[in-house]
Each structure stands twice: as C-alpha cells, then as structure tokens.
PDB file of C-alpha atoms in Angstrom:
ATOM      1  CA  UNK A   1       0.000   0.000   0.000  1.00  0.00           C
ATOM      2  CA  UNK A   2       2.900   2.349   0.754  1.00  0.00           C
ATOM      3  CA  UNK A   3       4.275   1.990  -2.769  1.00  0.00           C
ATOM      4  CA  UNK A   4       0.898   2.741  -4.348  1.00  0.00           C
ATOM      5  CA  UNK A   5       0.018   5.782  -2.251  1.00  0.00           C
ATOM      6  CA  UNK A   6       3.452   7.372  -1.831  1.00  0.00           C
ATOM      7  CA  UNK A   7       3.247   9.562  -4.924  1.00  0.00           C
ATOM      8  CA  UNK A   8      -0.178  10.932  -3.985  1.00  0.00           C
ATOM      9  CA  UNK A   9       0.612  11.575  -0.337  1.00  0.00           C
ATOM     10  CA  UNK A  10       4.072  13.120  -0.859  1.00  0.00           C
ATOM     11  CA  UNK A  11       3.782  15.088  -4.110  1.00  0.00           C
ATOM     12  CA  UNK A  12       0.327  16.642  -3.969  1.00  0.00           C
ATOM     13  CA  UNK A  13       1.327  19.931  -2.225  1.00  0.00           C
ATOM     14  CA  UNK A  14       4.022  20.777  -4.809  1.00  0.00           C
ATOM     15  CA  UNK A  15       1.826  19.670  -7.699  1.00  0.00           C
ATOM     16  CA  UNK A  16      -1.202  21.626  -6.492  1.00  0.00           C
ATOM     17  CA  UNK A  17       0.939  24.717  -5.948  1.00  0.00           C
ATOM     18  CA  UNK A  18       2.532  24.491  -9.411  1.00  0.00           C
ATOM     19  CA  UNK A  19      -0.810  23.843 -11.145  1.00  0.00           C
ATOM     20  CA  UNK A  20      -2.581  26.756  -9.455  1.00  0.00           C
ATOM     21  CA  UNK A  21       0.218  29.189 -10.326  1.00  0.00           C
ATOM     22  CA  UNK A  22       0.566  27.893 -13.893  1.00  0.00           C
ATOM     23  CA  UNK A  23      -3.172  27.830 -14.634  1.00  0.00           C
ATOM     24  CA  UNK A  24      -3.504  31.363 -13.261  1.00  0.00           C
ATOM     25  CA  UNK A  25      -0.743  32.535 -15.601  1.00  0.00           C
ATOM     26  CA  UNK A  26      -2.375  30.749 -18.532  1.00  0.00           C
ATOM     27  CA  UNK A  27      -5.700  32.401 -17.734  1.00  0.00           C
ATOM     28  CA  UNK A  28      -4.126  35.865 -17.707  1.00  0.00           C
ATOM     29  CA  UNK A  29      -2.172  35.282 -20.937  1.00  0.00           C
ATOM     30  CA  UNK A  30      -5.097  33.647 -22.759  1.00  0.00           C
ATOM     31  CA  UNK A  31      -7.474  36.413 -21.663  1.00  0.00           C
ATOM     32  CA  UNK A  32      -5.082  39.033 -23.035  1.00  0.00           C
ATOM     33  CA  UNK A  33      -4.599  37.232 -26.344  1.00  0.00           C
ATOM     34  CA  UNK A  34      -8.345  36.619 -26.685  1.00  0.00           C
ATOM     35  CA  UNK A  35      -9.109  40.327 -26.316  1.00  0.00           C
ATOM     36  CA  UNK A  36      -6.273  41.188 -28.711  1.00  0.00           C
ATOM     37  CA  UNK A  37      -7.565  38.812 -31.398  1.00  0.00           C
ATOM     38  CA  UNK A  38     -11.131  40.102 -31.182  1.00  0.00           C
ATOM     39  CA  UNK A  39     -14.445  38.258 -31.313  1.00  0.00           C
ATOM     40  CA  UNK A  40     -14.305  34.800 -32.811  1.00  0.00           C
ATOM     41  CA  UNK A  41     -16.609  33.986 -35.762  1.00  0.00           C
ATOM     42  CA  UNK A  42     -20.046  32.628 -34.969  1.00  0.00           C
ATOM     43  CA  UNK A  43     -20.888  28.991 -35.621  1.00  0.00           C
ATOM     44  CA  UNK A  44     -22.209  28.915 -39.239  1.00  0.00           C
ATOM     45  CA  UNK A  45     -24.477  25.948 -38.397  1.00  0.00           C
ATOM     46  CA  UNK A  46     -25.779  26.602 -34.870  1.00  0.00           C
ATOM     47  CA  UNK A  47     -28.776  24.281 -35.326  1.00  0.00           C
ATOM     48  CA  UNK A  48     -26.775  21.274 -36.515  1.00  0.00           C
ATOM     49  CA  UNK A  49     -26.970  18.152 -34.370  1.00  0.00           C
ATOM     50  CA  UNK A  50     -23.964  17.542 -32.137  1.00  0.00           C
ATOM     51  CA  UNK A  51     -22.671  13.980 -32.311  1.00  0.00           C
ATOM     52  CA  UNK A  52     -19.570  11.985 -31.461  1.00  0.00           C
ATOM     53  CA  UNK A  53     -18.152   9.241 -33.648  1.00  0.00           C
ATOM     54  CA  UNK A  54     -15.389   6.766 -32.951  1.00  0.00           C
ATOM     55  CA  UNK A  55     -16.523   6.109 -29.383  1.00  0.00           C
ATOM     56  CA  UNK A  56     -14.956   2.661 -29.569  1.00  0.00           C
ATOM     57  CA  UNK A  57     -11.617   4.413 -29.071  1.00  0.00           C
ATOM     58  CA  UNK A  58     -12.657   5.404 -25.545  1.00  0.00           C
ATOM     59  CA  UNK A  59     -12.928   1.708 -24.751  1.00  0.00           C
ATOM     60  CA  UNK A  60      -9.542   1.071 -26.354  1.00  0.00           C
ATOM     61  CA  UNK A  61      -7.973   3.895 -24.325  1.00  0.00           C
ATOM     62  CA  UNK A  62      -9.401   2.288 -21.190  1.00  0.00           C
ATOM     63  CA  UNK A  63      -7.808  -1.024 -22.178  1.00  0.00           C
ATOM     64  CA  UNK A  64      -4.452   0.710 -22.738  1.00  0.00           C
ATOM     65  CA  UNK A  65      -4.649   2.413 -19.316  1.00  0.00           C
ATOM     66  CA  UNK A  66      -5.585  -0.918 -17.754  1.00  0.00           C
ATOM     67  CA  UNK A  67      -2.505  -2.511 -19.335  1.00  0.00           C
ATOM     68  CA  UNK A  68      -0.270   0.160 -17.793  1.00  0.00           C
ATOM     69  CA  UNK A  69      -1.848  -0.334 -14.354  1.00  0.00           C
ATOM     70  CA  UNK A  70      -1.519  -4.088 -14.741  1.00  0.00           C
ATOM     71  CA  UNK A  71       2.192  -3.873 -15.498  1.00  0.00           C
ATOM     72  CA  UNK A  72       2.735  -1.962 -12.272  1.00  0.00           C
ATOM     73  CA  UNK A  73       0.655  -4.222 -10.011  1.00  0.00           C
ATOM     74  CA  UNK A  74       1.029  -7.734 -11.469  1.00  0.00           C
ATOM     75  CA  UNK A  75       4.445  -9.178 -10.596  1.00  0.00           C
ATOM     76  CA  UNK A  76       4.654 -12.826 -11.731  1.00  0.00           C
ATOM     77  CA  UNK A  77       8.431 -12.856 -11.328  1.00  0.00           C
ATOM     78  CA  UNK A  78       9.017 -14.218 -14.840  1.00  0.00           C
ATOM     79  CA  UNK A  79      11.892 -12.617 -16.757  1.00  0.00           C
ATOM     80  CA  UNK A  80      13.359 -13.196 -20.211  1.00  0.00           C
ATOM     81  CA  UNK A  81      16.860 -12.123 -21.179  1.00  0.00           C
ATOM     82  CA  UNK A  82      17.505 -11.017 -24.761  1.00  0.00           C
ATOM     83  CA  UNK A  83      21.015  -9.875 -25.720  1.00  0.00           C
ATOM     84  CA  UNK A  84      21.778  -8.988 -22.118  1.00  0.00           C
ATOM     85  CA  UNK A  85      18.542  -7.058 -21.585  1.00  0.00           C
ATOM     86  CA  UNK A  86      16.105  -8.415 -19.013  1.00  0.00           C
ATOM     87  CA  UNK A  87      12.452  -8.190 -20.017  1.00  0.00           C
ATOM     88  CA  UNK A  88       9.762  -8.831 -17.417  1.00  0.00           C
ATOM     89  CA  UNK A  89       6.635 -10.733 -18.448  1.00  0.00           C
ATOM     90  CA  UNK A  90       4.231  -8.038 -17.258  1.00  0.00           C
ATOM     91  CA  UNK A  91       5.979  -5.444 -19.427  1.00  0.00           C
ATOM     92  CA  UNK A  92       5.880  -7.701 -22.481  1.00  0.00           C
ATOM     93  CA  UNK A  93       2.153  -8.263 -21.946  1.00  0.00           C
ATOM     94  CA  UNK A  94       1.641  -4.505 -21.602  1.00  0.00           C
ATOM     95  CA  UNK A  95       3.419  -3.804 -24.892  1.00  0.00           C
ATOM     96  CA  UNK A  96       1.485  -6.588 -26.642  1.00  0.00           C
ATOM     97  CA  UNK A  97      -1.800  -5.072 -25.445  1.00  0.00           C
ATOM     98  CA  UNK A  98      -0.683  -1.614 -26.652  1.00  0.00           C
ATOM     99  CA  UNK A  99       0.103  -2.992 -30.105  1.00  0.00           C
ATOM    100  CA  UNK A 100      -3.224  -4.822 -30.165  1.00  0.00           C
ATOM    101  CA  UNK A 101      -5.065  -1.623 -29.218  1.00  0.00           C
ATOM    102  CA  UNK A 102      -3.344   0.204 -32.071  1.00  0.00           C
ATOM    103  CA  UNK A 103      -4.404  -2.328 -34.678  1.00  0.00           C
ATOM    104  CA  UNK A 104      -7.902  -2.509 -33.212  1.00  0.00           C
ATOM    105  CA  UNK A 105      -8.265   1.259 -33.526  1.00  0.00           C
ATOM    106  CA  UNK A 106      -7.091   1.151 -37.135  1.00  0.00           C
ATOM    107  CA  UNK A 107      -9.631  -1.571 -37.911  1.00  0.00           C
ATOM    108  CA  UNK A 108     -12.612  -0.183 -35.990  1.00  0.00           C
ATOM    109  CA  UNK A 109     -12.331   3.561 -36.683  1.00  0.00           C
ATOM    110  CA  UNK A 110     -13.849   4.817 -39.929  1.00  0.00           C
ATOM    111  CA  UNK A 111     -11.452   6.388 -42.422  1.00  0.00           C
ATOM    112  CA  UNK A 112     -13.912   9.291 -42.788  1.00  0.00           C
ATOM    113  CA  UNK A 113     -13.487  10.113 -39.089  1.00  0.00           C
ATOM    114  CA  UNK A 114      -9.710  10.319 -39.490  1.00  0.00           C
ATOM    115  CA  UNK A 115     -10.057  12.463 -42.601  1.00  0.00           C
ATOM    116  CA  UNK A 116     -12.413  14.911 -40.859  1.00  0.00           C
ATOM    117  CA  UNK A 117      -9.955  15.222 -37.961  1.00  0.00           C
ATOM    118  CA  UNK A 118      -7.022  15.799 -40.302  1.00  0.00           C
ATOM    119  CA  UNK A 119      -5.220  12.655 -39.135  1.00  0.00           C
ATOM    120  CA  UNK A 120      -1.811  12.155 -40.742  1.00  0.00           C
ATOM    121  CA  UNK A 121       1.019   9.683 -40.085  1.00  0.00           C
ATOM    122  CA  UNK A 122       3.712  12.326 -40.631  1.00  0.00           C
ATOM    123  CA  UNK A 123       3.790  13.765 -37.073  1.00  0.00           C
ATOM    124  CA  UNK A 124       3.841  10.279 -35.537  1.00  0.00           C
ATOM    125  CA  UNK A 125       6.728   9.195 -37.776  1.00  0.00           C
ATOM    126  CA  UNK A 126       8.667  12.371 -36.955  1.00  0.00           C
ATOM    127  CA  UNK A 127       8.280  11.882 -33.208  1.00  0.00           C
ATOM    128  CA  UNK A 128       9.168   8.188 -33.449  1.00  0.00           C
ATOM    129  CA  UNK A 129      12.380   8.876 -35.390  1.00  0.00           C
ATOM    130  CA  UNK A 130      13.465  11.676 -33.059  1.00  0.00           C
ATOM    131  CA  UNK A 131      12.936   9.733 -29.850  1.00  0.00           C
ATOM    132  CA  UNK A 132      14.457   6.559 -31.282  1.00  0.00           C
ATOM    133  CA  UNK A 133      17.607   8.585 -32.029  1.00  0.00           C
ATOM    134  CA  UNK A 134      17.574  10.152 -28.556  1.00  0.00           C
ATOM    135  CA  UNK A 135      17.255   6.826 -26.746  1.00  0.00           C
ATOM    136  CA  UNK A 136      19.970   5.195 -28.841  1.00  0.00           C
ATOM    137  CA  UNK A 137      22.521   7.976 -28.464  1.00  0.00           C
ATOM    138  CA  UNK A 138      21.800   8.492 -24.761  1.00  0.00           C
ATOM    139  CA  UNK A 139      22.738   4.891 -23.827  1.00  0.00           C
ATOM    140  CA  UNK A 140      26.435   5.640 -23.071  1.00  0.00           C
ATOM    141  CA  UNK A 141      25.482   8.781 -21.136  1.00  0.00           C
ATOM    142  CA  UNK A 142      23.050   6.774 -19.018  1.00  0.00           C
ATOM    143  CA  UNK A 143      25.720   4.129 -18.350  1.00  0.00           C
ATOM    144  CA  UNK A 144      28.206   6.782 -17.214  1.00  0.00           C
ATOM    145  CA  UNK A 145      25.605   8.393 -14.945  1.00  0.00           C
ATOM    146  CA  UNK A 146      24.674   5.016 -13.470  1.00  0.00           C
ATOM    147  CA  UNK A 147      28.350   4.432 -12.592  1.00  0.00           C
ATOM    148  CA  UNK A 148      28.038   7.205 -10.003  1.00  0.00           C
ATOM    149  CA  UNK A 149      31.236   8.092  -8.141  1.00  0.00           C
ATOM    150  CA  UNK A 150      33.288   5.594 -10.149  1.00  0.00           C
ATOM    151  CA  UNK A 151      32.217   7.026 -13.513  1.00  0.00           C
ATOM    152  CA  UNK A 152      33.297   9.948 -15.626  1.00  0.00           C
ATOM    153  CA  UNK A 153      30.438  12.009 -14.203  1.00  0.00           C
ATOM    154  CA  UNK A 154      31.726  11.755 -10.627  1.00  0.00           C
ATOM    155  CA  UNK A 155      31.610  15.585 -10.326  1.00  0.00           C
ATOM    156  CA  UNK A 156      27.855  15.296 -10.852  1.00  0.00           C
ATOM    157  CA  UNK A 157      27.621  13.161  -7.713  1.00  0.00           C
ATOM    158  CA  UNK A 158      29.454  15.885  -5.815  1.00  0.00           C
ATOM    159  CA  UNK A 159      26.938  18.464  -7.038  1.00  0.00           C
ATOM    160  CA  UNK A 160      24.030  16.621  -5.447  1.00  0.00           C
ATOM    161  CA  UNK A 161      25.840  15.980  -2.155  1.00  0.00           C
ATOM    162  CA  UNK A 162      26.335  18.515   0.622  1.00  0.00           C
ATOM    163  CA  UNK A 163      29.701  18.773   2.443  1.00  0.00           C
ATOM    164  CA  UNK A 164      28.308  16.748   5.352  1.00  0.00           C
ATOM    165  CA  UNK A 165      27.318  13.917   3.002  1.00  0.00           C
ATOM    166  CA  UNK A 166      23.603  14.653   3.034  1.00  0.00           C
ATOM    167  CA  UNK A 167      21.770  14.876  -0.303  1.00  0.00           C
ATOM    168  CA  UNK A 168      21.207  18.332  -1.771  1.00  0.00           C
ATOM    169  CA  UNK A 169      17.514  18.198  -2.672  1.00  0.00           C
ATOM    170  CA  UNK A 170      17.523  21.454  -4.647  1.00  0.00           C
ATOM    171  CA  UNK A 171      20.416  20.159  -6.754  1.00  0.00           C
ATOM    172  CA  UNK A 172      18.597  16.858  -7.318  1.00  0.00           C
ATOM    173  CA  UNK A 173      15.502  18.777  -8.411  1.00  0.00           C
ATOM    174  CA  UNK A 174      17.333  20.950 -10.940  1.00  0.00           C
ATOM    175  CA  UNK A 175      19.778  18.374 -12.295  1.00  0.00           C
ATOM    176  CA  UNK A 176      17.058  15.775 -12.761  1.00  0.00           C
ATOM    177  CA  UNK A 177      14.982  18.431 -14.481  1.00  0.00           C
ATOM    178  CA  UNK A 178      17.854  19.545 -16.703  1.00  0.00           C
ATOM    179  CA  UNK A 179      18.340  16.028 -18.065  1.00  0.00           C
ATOM    180  CA  UNK A 180      14.590  15.434 -18.297  1.00  0.00           C
ATOM    181  CA  UNK A 181      14.317  18.548 -20.470  1.00  0.00           C
ATOM    182  CA  UNK A 182      16.182  16.736 -23.231  1.00  0.00           C
ATOM    183  CA  UNK A 183      15.316  13.113 -22.457  1.00  0.00           C
ATOM    184  CA  UNK A 184      12.179  11.232 -21.508  1.00  0.00           C
ATOM    185  CA  UNK A 185      11.333  11.465 -17.811  1.00  0.00           C
ATOM    186  CA  UNK A 186      11.326   7.716 -17.038  1.00  0.00           C
ATOM    187  CA  UNK A 187      15.019   6.957 -17.764  1.00  0.00           C
ATOM    188  CA  UNK A 188      16.013  10.278 -16.214  1.00  0.00           C
ATOM    189  CA  UNK A 189      14.140   9.363 -13.039  1.00  0.00           C
ATOM    190  CA  UNK A 190      15.815   5.962 -12.900  1.00  0.00           C
ATOM    191  CA  UNK A 191      19.310   7.443 -13.276  1.00  0.00           C
ATOM    192  CA  UNK A 192      18.925   9.872 -10.384  1.00  0.00           C
ATOM    193  CA  UNK A 193      17.014   7.289  -8.348  1.00  0.00           C
ATOM    194  CA  UNK A 194      20.090   5.074  -8.536  1.00  0.00           C
ATOM    195  CA  UNK A 195      22.349   8.074  -7.911  1.00  0.00           C
ATOM    196  CA  UNK A 196      20.464   8.680  -4.649  1.00  0.00           C
ATOM    197  CA  UNK A 197      21.102   5.125  -3.477  1.00  0.00           C
ATOM    198  CA  UNK A 198      18.517   3.056  -5.352  1.00  0.00           C
ATOM    199  CA  UNK A 199      16.905   1.571  -2.209  1.00  0.00           C
ATOM    200  CA  UNK A 200      13.118   2.163  -2.515  1.00  0.00           C
ATOM    201  CA  UNK A 201      12.337   1.664   1.186  1.00  0.00           C
ATOM    202  CA  UNK A 202      15.105   4.038   2.285  1.00  0.00           C
ATOM    203  CA  UNK A 203      14.244   6.679  -0.299  1.00  0.00           C
ATOM    204  CA  UNK A 204      10.509   6.555   0.414  1.00  0.00           C
ATOM    205  CA  UNK A 205      11.042   7.018   4.158  1.00  0.00           C
ATOM    206  CA  UNK A 206      14.316   8.547   5.378  1.00  0.00           C
ATOM    207  CA  UNK A 207      14.988  10.337   2.064  1.00  0.00           C
ATOM    208  CA  UNK A 208      11.416  11.171   1.093  1.00  0.00           C
ATOM    209  CA  UNK A 209      12.244  14.789   0.221  1.00  0.00           C
ATOM    210  CA  UNK A 210      15.099  13.676  -2.019  1.00  0.00           C
ATOM    211  CA  UNK A 211      12.831  11.232  -3.852  1.00  0.00           C
ATOM    212  CA  UNK A 212      10.211  13.973  -4.172  1.00  0.00           C
ATOM    213  CA  UNK A 213      12.810  16.322  -5.683  1.00  0.00           C
ATOM    214  CA  UNK A 214      13.850  13.664  -8.211  1.00  0.00           C
ATOM    215  CA  UNK A 215      10.242  12.815  -9.069  1.00  0.00           C
ATOM    216  CA  UNK A 216       9.157  16.417  -9.543  1.00  0.00           C
ATOM    217  CA  UNK A 217      12.246  17.400 -11.516  1.00  0.00           C
ATOM    218  CA  UNK A 218      11.814  14.465 -13.886  1.00  0.00           C
ATOM    219  CA  UNK A 219       8.127  15.134 -14.507  1.00  0.00           C
ATOM    220  CA  UNK A 220       7.860  18.928 -14.392  1.00  0.00           C
ATOM    221  CA  UNK A 221      10.800  19.929 -16.540  1.00  0.00           C
ATOM    222  CA  UNK A 222      10.047  17.755 -19.520  1.00  0.00           C
ATOM    223  CA  UNK A 223       7.964  20.726 -20.656  1.00  0.00           C
ATOM    224  CA  UNK A 224      11.048  22.931 -20.968  1.00  0.00           C
ATOM    225  CA  UNK A 225      11.700  21.785 -24.548  1.00  0.00           C
ATOM    226  CA  UNK A 226       9.908  20.129 -27.444  1.00  0.00           C
ATOM    227  CA  UNK A 227      11.920  16.945 -26.978  1.00  0.00           C
ATOM    228  CA  UNK A 228      11.653  16.641 -23.209  1.00  0.00           C
ATOM    229  CA  UNK A 229       8.359  14.820 -23.540  1.00  0.00           C
ATOM    230  CA  UNK A 230       6.947  12.993 -26.561  1.00  0.00           C
ATOM    231  CA  UNK A 231       3.448  14.592 -26.314  1.00  0.00           C
ATOM    232  CA  UNK A 232       5.048  18.061 -26.467  1.00  0.00           C
ATOM    233  CA  UNK A 233       6.687  17.282 -29.776  1.00  0.00           C
ATOM    234  CA  UNK A 234       3.599  15.449 -31.042  1.00  0.00           C
ATOM    235  CA  UNK A 235       1.406  18.530 -30.488  1.00  0.00           C
ATOM    236  CA  UNK A 236       4.040  20.685 -32.188  1.00  0.00           C
ATOM    237  CA  UNK A 237       4.298  18.345 -35.175  1.00  0.00           C
ATOM    238  CA  UNK A 238       0.506  18.033 -35.535  1.00  0.00           C
ATOM    239  CA  UNK A 239      -0.031  21.795 -35.337  1.00  0.00           C
ATOM    240  CA  UNK A 240       2.721  22.485 -37.851  1.00  0.00           C
ATOM    241  CA  UNK A 241       1.361  19.778 -40.159  1.00  0.00           C
ATOM    242  CA  UNK A 242      -2.054  21.477 -39.982  1.00  0.00           C
ATOM    243  CA  UNK A 243      -0.551  24.792 -41.091  1.00  0.00           C
ATOM    244  CA  UNK A 244      -0.450  26.485 -37.681  1.00  0.00           C
ATOM    245  CA  UNK A 245       2.602  28.695 -37.256  1.00  0.00           C
ATOM    246  CA  UNK A 246       4.711  27.318 -34.428  1.00  0.00           C
ATOM    247  CA  UNK A 247       7.870  28.643 -32.749  1.00  0.00           C
ATOM    248  CA  UNK A 248      11.136  26.844 -33.466  1.00  0.00           C
ATOM    249  CA  UNK A 249      13.106  24.888 -30.889  1.00  0.00           C
ATOM    250  CA  UNK A 250      14.784  27.906 -29.306  1.00  0.00           C
ATOM    251  CA  UNK A 251      11.722  30.092 -29.749  1.00  0.00           C
ATOM    252  CA  UNK A 252       9.714  27.580 -27.741  1.00  0.00           C
ATOM    253  CA  UNK A 253      12.403  27.584 -25.043  1.00  0.00           C
ATOM    254  CA  UNK A 254      12.129  31.365 -24.763  1.00  0.00           C
ATOM    255  CA  UNK A 255       8.436  31.002 -23.985  1.00  0.00           C
ATOM    256  CA  UNK A 256       8.820  28.005 -21.694  1.00  0.00           C
ATOM    257  CA  UNK A 257      11.846  29.471 -19.934  1.00  0.00           C
ATOM    258  CA  UNK A 258      10.117  32.786 -19.262  1.00  0.00           C
ATOM    259  CA  UNK A 259       7.100  31.038 -17.730  1.00  0.00           C
ATOM    260  CA  UNK A 260       8.346  27.760 -16.277  1.00  0.00           C
ATOM    261  CA  UNK A 261      11.829  28.486 -14.944  1.00  0.00           C
ATOM    262  CA  UNK A 262      10.625  31.159 -12.463  1.00  0.00           C
ATOM    263  CA  UNK A 263       7.865  28.771 -11.400  1.00  0.00           C
ATOM    264  CA  UNK A 264      10.335  25.935 -10.843  1.00  0.00           C
ATOM    265  CA  UNK A 265      12.616  28.274  -8.903  1.00  0.00           C
ATOM    266  CA  UNK A 266       9.644  29.179  -6.711  1.00  0.00           C
ATOM    267  CA  UNK A 267       8.773  25.492  -6.184  1.00  0.00           C
ATOM    268  CA  UNK A 268      12.379  24.747  -5.232  1.00  0.00           C
ATOM    269  CA  UNK A 269      12.536  27.685  -2.835  1.00  0.00           C
ATOM    270  CA  UNK A 270       9.197  26.939  -1.143  1.00  0.00           C
ATOM    271  CA  UNK A 271       9.443  23.150  -0.826  1.00  0.00           C
ATOM    272  CA  UNK A 272      13.138  22.211  -0.880  1.00  0.00           C
TER     273      UNK A 272
END
C-alpha cells in the first residue's frame, strides 16, 4: 500500500501549488490574447446536431490504461533475457496489449473520421524517429551516470551531495529536471534514483524529500523543450502539419523558460 500511495501523499502539495500558479498565468495570458484577437466567428451551423463518432476508441484507451496499471501491479516474477537485456513478463504483456489496441483502432475507426480530424502519419513518424535517435545515443550517457562516483560524471555526484554527506535536494531537483528537459522522464528518473542510493524503502522514508525532488524534476521539466516529452513534440508536429505557425526549438524555449523556470525556482525555494 505504501508503494501505491506514496506519490499521492508526498507530491500533492508541490503539484497543487505548481498547477494553481501555472493555470492562473495561462488564464491571464489567454485572456489578453483573446481580447487582442477580437471576437471569434459565430458557428455557421448553430442548429446542426452535435454527435460523437469513434466512441470505440474510448474503450480502447481504457484497455491501454488498464494494461499500464496491470504492469505496475502484477508481478509474476518471470523474466526473459535477450542480448543482455532483461524483459519482465508483465511489461511484455503490456506492450502486446498496446500494439493490439493500435491495430484494433485502425480496424474499428472509420477512415472518414480520421479524414475529418485531419489525421496524418507524418507527425507520428517524426516523433518516433526523433525519440528513437535520442534513446539510442543516450545509452552511453546513461551508463556513465549510473556508474556514479566511479564514472566519468563523478563531479555530478558531488553536485548533489552537501559537504556533510547529506543529499542536496535542490540540486537533485534541478539536475534531474535539466536532463529530463532533453530526455524522456522515465530513464532520467531511474538514473537519479540510482544516484540517490537506489533503495526504494530508504528513499521513500528517510529520504522522502530527495525522492520527491527527483520525481518532480523528472516530470515537471520535460515541458522545458519540445523533446523533453513525446506529447510536447507530437502537439508541435501536428499543429505544424495542420498549417499552424509554431515557434522553433529555441523560440519555444524562450516562452517556456520565461514562464516555467521562475515557477520551478519558486517550487524549489518553497518546498526544498
């Protein structure tokens, strides 16, 4: 029960604080831009019947979510090793269900629905290629980070450790976030989890604040760049594919940095 409720009980104050501040900023900015753009055009067909098609995909999304929950709760203890990589049975089942859901959606969703929503494979292919390249090229970096004090990144270990040997939670928060900004949050979390000792029971109790700093840094700061989180880049690619003018990589970082970095500094100052 501790493992399942830890995230909720330990991270809700920081998350609530960040969400309230961020949503308030969004409301102010959106209100300003709305007034600047003027009144939006009226619906040309106000009397047309509102309907939803493709509802089968809601069921498929539920199955996909169930597969993710299953992989985290079902532990049969069966592992396969392929070329030195250990693959747990529950994770293989999860991926098989995800693939099945994909093909089911392709078979059960009408082509007309995709056409009306402007569905294209281009953005998905672009995101897949980018993140495949990131995960391949980051392998040696992850190995060096996992080596800790005995690796080439030993100075990094010193950065997250205070002179008395205690962990520096603010440093963990920012360094985890810095790597998460350019890499997916899951492997980033694992690297700094191991850097903090890698013992779940110890981290969840005696070092709860350190684990919170790692967790929040990994999740929050993926939004700093397009490539820090796959959905960020997917939205960008879809909008650009639809003809919407989007900022470039560094232009996006100007916006995100101006809004998010002060917020993260405030979170670090208040909670760590």
